[in-house]
Coordinates of C-alpha atoms in Angstrom, one line a residue:
X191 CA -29.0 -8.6 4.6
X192 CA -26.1 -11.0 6.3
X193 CA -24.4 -11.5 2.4
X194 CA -24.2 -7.4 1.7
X195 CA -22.3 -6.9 5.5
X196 CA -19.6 -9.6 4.7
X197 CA -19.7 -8.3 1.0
X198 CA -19.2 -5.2 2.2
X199 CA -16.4 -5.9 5.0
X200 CA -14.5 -8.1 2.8
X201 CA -14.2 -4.9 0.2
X202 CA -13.0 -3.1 3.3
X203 CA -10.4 -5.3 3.9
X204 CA -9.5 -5.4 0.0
X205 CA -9.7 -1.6 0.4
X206 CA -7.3 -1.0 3.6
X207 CA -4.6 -4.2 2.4
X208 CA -4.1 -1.8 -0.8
X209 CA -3.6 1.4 0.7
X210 CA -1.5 -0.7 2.9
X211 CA 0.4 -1.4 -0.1
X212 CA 0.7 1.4 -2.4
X213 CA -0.2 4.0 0.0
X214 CA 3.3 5.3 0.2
X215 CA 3.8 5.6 -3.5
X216 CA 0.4 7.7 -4.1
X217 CA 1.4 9.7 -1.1
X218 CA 5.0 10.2 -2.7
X219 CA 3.5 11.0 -5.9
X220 CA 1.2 13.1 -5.0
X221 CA 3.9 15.5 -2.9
X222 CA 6.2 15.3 -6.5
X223 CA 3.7 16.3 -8.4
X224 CA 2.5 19.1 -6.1
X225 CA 6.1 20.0 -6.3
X226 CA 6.6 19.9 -9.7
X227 CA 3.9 22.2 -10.2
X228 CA 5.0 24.6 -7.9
X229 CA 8.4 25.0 -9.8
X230 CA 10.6 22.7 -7.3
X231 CA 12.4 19.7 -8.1
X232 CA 10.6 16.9 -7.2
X233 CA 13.8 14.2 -7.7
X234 CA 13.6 12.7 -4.3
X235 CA 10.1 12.3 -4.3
X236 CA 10.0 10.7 -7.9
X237 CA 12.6 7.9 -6.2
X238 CA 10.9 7.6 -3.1
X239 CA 7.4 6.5 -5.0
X240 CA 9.8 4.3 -7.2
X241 CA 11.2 2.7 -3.9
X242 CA 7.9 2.3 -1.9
X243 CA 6.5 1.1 -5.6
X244 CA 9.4 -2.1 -5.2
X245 CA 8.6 -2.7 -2.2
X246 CA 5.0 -3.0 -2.9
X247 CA 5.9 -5.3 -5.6
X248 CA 8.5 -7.7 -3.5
X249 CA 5.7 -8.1 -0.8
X250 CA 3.0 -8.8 -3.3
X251 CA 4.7 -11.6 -4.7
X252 CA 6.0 -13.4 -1.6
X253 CA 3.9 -16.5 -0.9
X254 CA 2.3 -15.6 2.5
X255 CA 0.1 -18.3 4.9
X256 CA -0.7 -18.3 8.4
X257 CA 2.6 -19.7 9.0
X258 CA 4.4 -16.6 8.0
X259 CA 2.4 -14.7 10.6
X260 CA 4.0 -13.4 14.0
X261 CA 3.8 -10.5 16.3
X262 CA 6.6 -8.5 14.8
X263 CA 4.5 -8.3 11.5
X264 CA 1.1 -7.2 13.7
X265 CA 3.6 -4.1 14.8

């Protein structure tokens, strides 16, 4: 019963550090597709989703340990 809770908690973690991640571009996606559909231009969303989706990328492939830790990043 002890394995399936950590199991379980570290998927939770796995789950909230990607919506951490890529939340912003599925949430900017989302609102440009909703636009689209409605008949608006959805221009600045399509480049906010491309933003948020560098900056997903740049912090994915920095080399992070404890080290690189600190209260500013705990904000």
């Amino acid at each position: 019963m002890t394995e399936y809770i950590i199991i379980t908690a570290l998927i939770a973690i796995a789950a909230i550090a990607a919506v951490t991640y890529f939340g912003g571009t599925a949430r900017a996606q989302i609102g440009g597709m909703a636009k689209e559909l409605s008949g608006q231009s959805a221009t600045q969303d399509i480049n906010r989703a491309k933003n948020q989706g560098n900056k997903a990328h740049s912090e994915g492939t920095k080399d992070k340990t404890l080290n690189s830790y600190n209260n500013a990043t705990a904000k």
